[in-house]
């Protein structure tokens, strides 16, 4: 009986010792798990928070920089395109002006050739009018004709009347021809009394005249003509010569 009690006591003491050792091991393990599981998540969460903050800052800063960069590039493209457009517009306007000028010059050249041929007719009519003296064109007096004339002779016109009518017809033809030339901006000019200009005048002869300034036009043999401020035909003139030369 006493042996049985001593055996049970030894067994119980061993069980208590084992249980106490197991509890110590468990507590040590729990303490280590609590330490490692508590600090590691805090460090990882801190790192993740910093990385997220940096990423947020970068995402907030980068879009602004990208937008500003895109705006600058677009502004440069706009300035470039605007300057190109202005150059093209100026070139187009110059092209239109040159085309209109060439068209006008071509039309004037065609008219100048045709009008140059008509000027000979104008000259002939002008010479015909100058060849008739004004004394012949005066109408005869009523009392100059004899009263005793036959009926046959009274029905006929005198030669002076025929000449006057012919002169009037030539004068009207000359005036109408000049008016037709005026419609195409062709105008005559008489440089008598003007200073000699080689661009507008053609000197046929020179003569010294006392009291006249040398180089002055004293006579116009053929009238000059202009077409839109351009010389169509130079006037053929006589010029005062310097007596010292």
mmCIF file of C-alpha atoms in Angstrom:
data_model
loop_
_atom_site.group_PDB
_atom_site.id
_atom_site.type_symbol
_atom_site.label_atom_id
_atom_site.label_comp_id
_atom_site.label_asym_id
_atom_site.label_seq_id
_atom_site.Cartn_x
_atom_site.Cartn_y
_atom_site.Cartn_z
ATOM 1 C CA UNK A 1 0.000 0.000 0.000
ATOM 2 C CA UNK A 2 2.784 2.319 0.889
ATOM 3 C CA UNK A 3 4.629 1.339 -2.311
ATOM 4 C CA UNK A 4 1.518 2.122 -4.332
ATOM 5 C CA UNK A 5 1.272 5.611 -2.797
ATOM 6 C CA UNK A 6 4.920 6.371 -3.435
ATOM 7 C CA UNK A 7 4.547 5.251 -7.082
ATOM 8 C CA UNK A 8 1.484 7.406 -7.647
ATOM 9 C CA UNK A 9 3.257 10.369 -6.062
ATOM 10 C CA UNK A 10 6.250 9.988 -8.328
ATOM 11 C CA UNK A 11 4.002 9.683 -11.336
ATOM 12 C CA UNK A 12 2.027 12.776 -10.395
ATOM 13 C CA UNK A 13 5.223 14.770 -9.802
ATOM 14 C CA UNK A 14 6.505 13.744 -13.225
ATOM 15 C CA UNK A 15 3.208 14.706 -14.863
ATOM 16 C CA UNK A 16 3.263 18.094 -13.129
ATOM 17 C CA UNK A 17 6.835 18.647 -14.222
ATOM 18 C CA UNK A 18 5.998 17.721 -17.800
ATOM 19 C CA UNK A 19 2.926 19.935 -17.835
ATOM 20 C CA UNK A 20 4.933 22.855 -16.398
ATOM 21 C CA UNK A 21 7.610 22.395 -19.075
ATOM 22 C CA UNK A 22 4.967 22.276 -21.813
ATOM 23 C CA UNK A 23 3.384 25.457 -20.485
ATOM 24 C CA UNK A 24 6.769 27.215 -20.468
ATOM 25 C CA UNK A 25 7.450 26.113 -24.023
ATOM 26 C CA UNK A 26 4.013 27.273 -25.108
ATOM 27 C CA UNK A 27 4.444 30.651 -23.409
ATOM 28 C CA UNK A 28 7.856 31.107 -25.023
ATOM 29 C CA UNK A 29 6.471 30.233 -28.417
ATOM 30 C CA UNK A 30 3.516 32.589 -27.942
ATOM 31 C CA UNK A 31 5.860 35.397 -26.861
ATOM 32 C CA UNK A 32 8.039 34.946 -29.916
ATOM 33 C CA UNK A 33 5.042 34.818 -32.276
ATOM 34 C CA UNK A 34 3.549 37.937 -30.747
ATOM 35 C CA UNK A 35 6.844 39.841 -31.151
ATOM 36 C CA UNK A 36 7.472 38.807 -34.745
ATOM 37 C CA UNK A 37 3.847 39.166 -35.827
ATOM 38 C CA UNK A 38 3.545 42.671 -34.264
ATOM 39 C CA UNK A 39 6.651 44.528 -35.480
ATOM 40 C CA UNK A 40 7.002 43.111 -39.031
ATOM 41 C CA UNK A 41 3.548 44.256 -40.229
ATOM 42 C CA UNK A 42 4.215 47.731 -38.821
ATOM 43 C CA UNK A 43 7.468 48.093 -40.800
ATOM 44 C CA UNK A 44 5.902 46.718 -43.962
ATOM 45 C CA UNK A 45 2.876 49.007 -43.638
ATOM 46 C CA UNK A 46 5.196 52.012 -43.130
ATOM 47 C CA UNK A 47 7.159 51.192 -46.261
ATOM 48 C CA UNK A 48 4.012 50.625 -48.272
ATOM 49 C CA UNK A 49 2.577 53.940 -47.071
ATOM 50 C CA UNK A 50 5.718 55.813 -48.072
ATOM 51 C CA UNK A 51 5.748 54.167 -51.482
ATOM 52 C CA UNK A 52 2.085 54.957 -51.985
ATOM 53 C CA UNK A 53 2.665 58.600 -51.005
ATOM 54 C CA UNK A 54 5.571 58.884 -53.436
ATOM 55 C CA UNK A 55 3.490 57.286 -56.160
ATOM 56 C CA UNK A 56 0.614 59.688 -55.459
ATOM 57 C CA UNK A 57 2.971 62.674 -55.605
ATOM 58 C CA UNK A 58 4.502 61.450 -58.836
ATOM 59 C CA UNK A 59 1.083 60.835 -60.362
ATOM 60 C CA UNK A 60 -0.033 64.301 -59.273
ATOM 61 C CA UNK A 61 3.097 66.032 -60.605
ATOM 62 C CA UNK A 62 3.596 64.114 -63.843
ATOM 63 C CA UNK A 63 0.184 64.888 -65.432
ATOM 64 C CA UNK A 64 0.722 68.653 -64.970
ATOM 65 C CA UNK A 65 4.163 68.491 -66.538
ATOM 66 C CA UNK A 66 2.882 66.383 -69.408
ATOM 67 C CA UNK A 67 -0.028 68.750 -70.015
ATOM 68 C CA UNK A 68 2.285 71.782 -69.975
ATOM 69 C CA UNK A 69 4.655 70.064 -72.372
ATOM 70 C CA UNK A 70 1.807 69.217 -74.725
ATOM 71 C CA UNK A 71 0.532 72.798 -74.538
ATOM 72 C CA UNK A 72 3.961 74.171 -75.434
ATOM 73 C CA UNK A 73 4.288 71.836 -78.399
ATOM 74 C CA UNK A 74 0.799 72.761 -79.596
ATOM 75 C CA UNK A 75 1.559 76.457 -79.236
ATOM 76 C CA UNK A 76 4.740 76.060 -81.279
ATOM 77 C CA UNK A 77 2.819 74.156 -83.938
ATOM 78 C CA UNK A 78 0.144 76.860 -83.972
ATOM 79 C CA UNK A 79 2.729 79.631 -84.411
ATOM 80 C CA UNK A 80 4.430 77.678 -87.188
ATOM 81 C CA UNK A 81 1.170 76.977 -89.019
ATOM 82 C CA UNK A 82 0.040 80.588 -88.623
ATOM 83 C CA UNK A 83 3.269 81.926 -90.110
ATOM 84 C CA UNK A 84 3.031 79.453 -92.982
ATOM 85 C CA UNK A 85 -0.559 80.470 -93.602
ATOM 86 C CA UNK A 86 0.405 84.142 -93.709
ATOM 87 C CA UNK A 87 3.216 83.457 -96.154
ATOM 88 C CA UNK A 88 0.895 81.431 -98.356
ATOM 89 C CA UNK A 89 -1.746 84.154 -98.220
ATOM 90 C CA UNK A 90 0.815 86.804 -99.190
ATOM 91 C CA UNK A 91 2.084 84.623 -102.046
ATOM 92 C CA UNK A 92 -1.471 84.070 -103.251
ATOM 93 C CA UNK A 93 -2.222 87.807 -103.202
ATOM 94 C CA UNK A 94 0.986 88.546 -105.098
ATOM 95 C CA UNK A 95 0.105 85.864 -107.609
ATOM 96 C CA UNK A 96 -3.337 87.390 -108.126
ATOM 97 C CA UNK A 97 -1.864 90.869 -108.592
ATOM 98 C CA UNK A 98 0.757 89.643 -111.026
ATOM 99 C CA UNK A 99 -1.831 87.692 -112.993
ATOM 100 C CA UNK A 100 -4.133 90.728 -113.178
ATOM 101 C CA UNK A 101 -1.217 92.965 -114.215
ATOM 102 C CA UNK A 102 -0.095 90.525 -116.895
ATOM 103 C CA UNK A 103 -3.642 90.216 -118.164
ATOM 104 C CA UNK A 104 -4.003 93.989 -118.349
ATOM 105 C CA UNK A 105 -0.630 94.362 -120.058
ATOM 106 C CA UNK A 106 -1.557 91.692 -122.588
ATOM 107 C CA UNK A 107 -4.832 93.445 -123.346
ATOM 108 C CA UNK A 108 -3.087 96.810 -123.620
ATOM 109 C CA UNK A 109 -0.465 95.337 -125.922
ATOM 110 C CA UNK A 110 -3.156 93.959 -128.221
ATOM 111 C CA UNK A 111 -4.940 97.324 -128.225
ATOM 112 C CA UNK A 112 -1.685 99.203 -128.763
ATOM 113 C CA UNK A 113 -0.930 97.243 -131.917
ATOM 114 C CA UNK A 114 -4.382 97.903 -133.315
ATOM 115 C CA UNK A 115 -4.421 101.537 -132.237
ATOM 116 C CA UNK A 116 -0.931 102.050 -133.655
ATOM 117 C CA UNK A 117 -2.310 101.200 -137.072
ATOM 118 C CA UNK A 118 -5.204 103.638 -136.579
ATOM 119 C CA UNK A 119 -2.871 106.482 -135.674
ATOM 120 C CA UNK A 120 -1.754 106.736 -139.281
ATOM 121 C CA UNK A 121 -5.349 107.409 -140.257
ATOM 122 C CA UNK A 122 -5.608 110.045 -137.541
ATOM 123 C CA UNK A 123 -2.442 111.700 -138.884
ATOM 124 C CA UNK A 124 -3.783 111.755 -142.424
ATOM 125 C CA UNK A 125 -7.057 113.340 -141.327
ATOM 126 C CA UNK A 126 -5.179 115.901 -139.231
ATOM 127 C CA UNK A 127 -2.967 116.826 -142.216
ATOM 128 C CA UNK A 128 -6.029 117.156 -144.404
ATOM 129 C CA UNK A 129 -7.592 119.582 -141.936
ATOM 130 C CA UNK A 130 -4.367 121.613 -141.679
ATOM 131 C CA UNK A 131 -4.027 121.887 -145.454
ATOM 132 C CA UNK A 132 -7.228 123.904 -145.788
ATOM 133 C CA UNK A 133 -6.697 127.608 -144.925
ATOM 134 C CA UNK A 134 -9.214 129.274 -142.669
ATOM 135 C CA UNK A 135 -9.774 132.091 -145.172
ATOM 136 C CA UNK A 136 -11.355 129.680 -147.624
ATOM 137 C CA UNK A 137 -13.723 128.350 -144.958
ATOM 138 C CA UNK A 138 -15.327 131.747 -144.278
ATOM 139 C CA UNK A 139 -18.861 131.790 -145.703
ATOM 140 C CA UNK A 140 -19.422 134.162 -148.707
ATOM 141 C CA UNK A 141 -21.316 137.387 -148.170
ATOM 142 C CA UNK A 142 -24.915 137.550 -149.315
ATOM 143 C CA UNK A 143 -24.408 140.639 -151.513
ATOM 144 C CA UNK A 144 -21.371 139.302 -153.291
ATOM 145 C CA UNK A 145 -23.324 137.020 -155.618
ATOM 146 C CA UNK A 146 -24.769 138.743 -158.730
ATOM 147 C CA UNK A 147 -28.508 139.233 -158.722
ATOM 148 C CA UNK A 148 -28.951 138.530 -162.414
ATOM 149 C CA UNK A 149 -28.236 134.791 -162.542
ATOM 150 C CA UNK A 150 -29.905 132.079 -164.464
ATOM 151 C CA UNK A 151 -32.002 129.472 -162.763
ATOM 152 C CA UNK A 152 -29.522 126.741 -163.684
ATOM 153 C CA UNK A 153 -26.547 128.523 -162.176
ATOM 154 C CA UNK A 154 -28.413 129.494 -158.992
ATOM 155 C CA UNK A 155 -29.248 125.841 -158.238
ATOM 156 C CA UNK A 156 -25.559 124.872 -158.171
ATOM 157 C CA UNK A 157 -23.383 125.428 -155.061
ATOM 158 C CA UNK A 158 -20.199 127.410 -155.324
ATOM 159 C CA UNK A 159 -16.857 125.600 -154.841
ATOM 160 C CA UNK A 160 -16.274 127.260 -151.470
ATOM 161 C CA UNK A 161 -19.437 125.672 -150.092
ATOM 162 C CA UNK A 162 -18.364 122.220 -151.296
ATOM 163 C CA UNK A 163 -14.951 122.709 -149.703
ATOM 164 C CA UNK A 164 -16.513 123.793 -146.433
ATOM 165 C CA UNK A 165 -18.793 120.756 -146.363
ATOM 166 C CA UNK A 166 -15.870 118.457 -147.133
ATOM 167 C CA UNK A 167 -13.850 120.057 -144.357
ATOM 168 C CA UNK A 168 -16.737 119.584 -141.922
ATOM 169 C CA UNK A 169 -17.045 115.892 -142.840
ATOM 170 C CA UNK A 170 -13.326 115.264 -142.368
ATOM 171 C CA UNK A 171 -13.384 117.119 -139.069
ATOM 172 C CA UNK A 172 -16.307 115.033 -137.788
ATOM 173 C CA UNK A 173 -14.545 111.810 -138.850
ATOM 174 C CA UNK A 174 -11.370 112.905 -137.094
ATOM 175 C CA UNK A 175 -13.276 113.786 -133.905
ATOM 176 C CA UNK A 176 -15.192 110.490 -133.844
ATOM 177 C CA UNK A 177 -11.984 108.524 -134.341
ATOM 178 C CA UNK A 178 -10.342 110.343 -131.429
ATOM 179 C CA UNK A 179 -13.387 109.705 -129.253
ATOM 180 C CA UNK A 180 -13.148 105.997 -130.071
ATOM 181 C CA UNK A 181 -9.503 106.010 -129.017
ATOM 182 C CA UNK A 182 -10.427 107.820 -125.791
ATOM 183 C CA UNK A 183 -12.636 104.867 -124.826
ATOM 184 C CA UNK A 184 -9.525 102.683 -124.710
ATOM 185 C CA UNK A 185 -7.505 105.261 -122.729
ATOM 186 C CA UNK A 186 -5.558 106.439 -125.779
ATOM 187 C CA UNK A 187 -5.006 110.194 -125.635
ATOM 188 C CA UNK A 188 -2.995 112.589 -127.819
ATOM 189 C CA UNK A 189 -0.571 115.201 -126.508
ATOM 190 C CA UNK A 190 1.073 118.191 -128.153
ATOM 191 C CA UNK A 191 4.397 119.074 -126.472
ATOM 192 C CA UNK A 192 4.851 122.474 -128.138
ATOM 193 C CA UNK A 193 6.510 124.796 -125.626
ATOM 194 C CA UNK A 194 7.558 121.991 -123.285
ATOM 195 C CA UNK A 195 11.069 120.929 -122.417
ATOM 196 C CA UNK A 196 12.408 118.225 -124.701
ATOM 197 C CA UNK A 197 12.073 114.750 -123.154
ATOM 198 C CA UNK A 198 13.724 111.894 -125.074
ATOM 199 C CA UNK A 199 11.318 109.421 -123.467
ATOM 200 C CA UNK A 200 8.276 111.247 -124.872
ATOM 201 C CA UNK A 201 9.612 113.194 -127.852
ATOM 202 C CA UNK A 202 11.413 112.397 -131.090
ATOM 203 C CA UNK A 203 13.519 115.253 -132.399
ATOM 204 C CA UNK A 204 13.317 115.643 -136.187
ATOM 205 C CA UNK A 205 15.422 118.785 -136.426
ATOM 206 C CA UNK A 206 17.133 121.475 -134.341
ATOM 207 C CA UNK A 207 17.381 125.179 -135.078
ATOM 208 C CA UNK A 208 18.765 128.131 -133.097
ATOM 209 C CA UNK A 209 16.122 130.700 -132.240
ATOM 210 C CA UNK A 210 17.039 133.910 -130.402
ATOM 211 C CA UNK A 211 15.114 134.473 -127.218
ATOM 212 C CA UNK A 212 14.188 130.785 -126.868
ATOM 213 C CA UNK A 213 15.683 128.496 -124.274
ATOM 214 C CA UNK A 214 17.713 125.687 -125.824
ATOM 215 C CA UNK A 215 15.987 122.320 -125.633
ATOM 216 C CA UNK A 216 12.485 123.787 -125.958
ATOM 217 C CA UNK A 217 10.016 122.188 -128.368
ATOM 218 C CA UNK A 218 8.999 124.774 -130.974
ATOM 219 C CA UNK A 219 7.129 122.634 -133.486
ATOM 220 C CA UNK A 220 5.134 119.409 -133.457
ATOM 221 C CA UNK A 221 5.108 117.583 -136.748
ATOM 222 C CA UNK A 222 3.205 114.550 -135.432
ATOM 223 C CA UNK A 223 1.123 114.456 -132.292
ATOM 224 C CA UNK A 224 2.174 111.961 -129.637
ATOM 225 C CA UNK A 225 -0.184 109.438 -128.047
ATOM 226 C CA UNK A 226 -0.272 107.750 -124.642
ATOM 227 C CA UNK A 227 -2.127 104.654 -123.455
ATOM 228 C CA UNK A 228 -2.695 104.493 -119.693
ATOM 229 C CA UNK A 229 0.279 106.724 -118.838
ATOM 230 C CA UNK A 230 2.517 104.783 -121.219
ATOM 231 C CA UNK A 231 3.919 106.168 -124.418
ATOM 232 C CA UNK A 232 2.167 104.646 -127.401
ATOM 233 C CA UNK A 233 3.929 106.877 -129.900
ATOM 234 C CA UNK A 234 6.464 109.616 -129.295
ATOM 235 C CA UNK A 235 5.709 113.060 -130.668
ATOM 236 C CA UNK A 236 7.845 114.132 -133.622
ATOM 237 C CA UNK A 237 9.045 117.628 -132.831
ATOM 238 C CA UNK A 238 11.519 120.382 -133.649
ATOM 239 C CA UNK A 239 13.801 121.579 -130.858
ATOM 240 C CA UNK A 240 15.585 124.856 -130.207
ATOM 241 C CA UNK A 241 19.326 124.447 -130.644
ATOM 242 C CA UNK A 242 21.926 126.100 -128.450
ATOM 243 C CA UNK A 243 23.541 128.913 -130.452
ATOM 244 C CA UNK A 244 26.904 128.441 -128.704
ATOM 245 C CA UNK A 245 27.316 124.870 -129.881
#
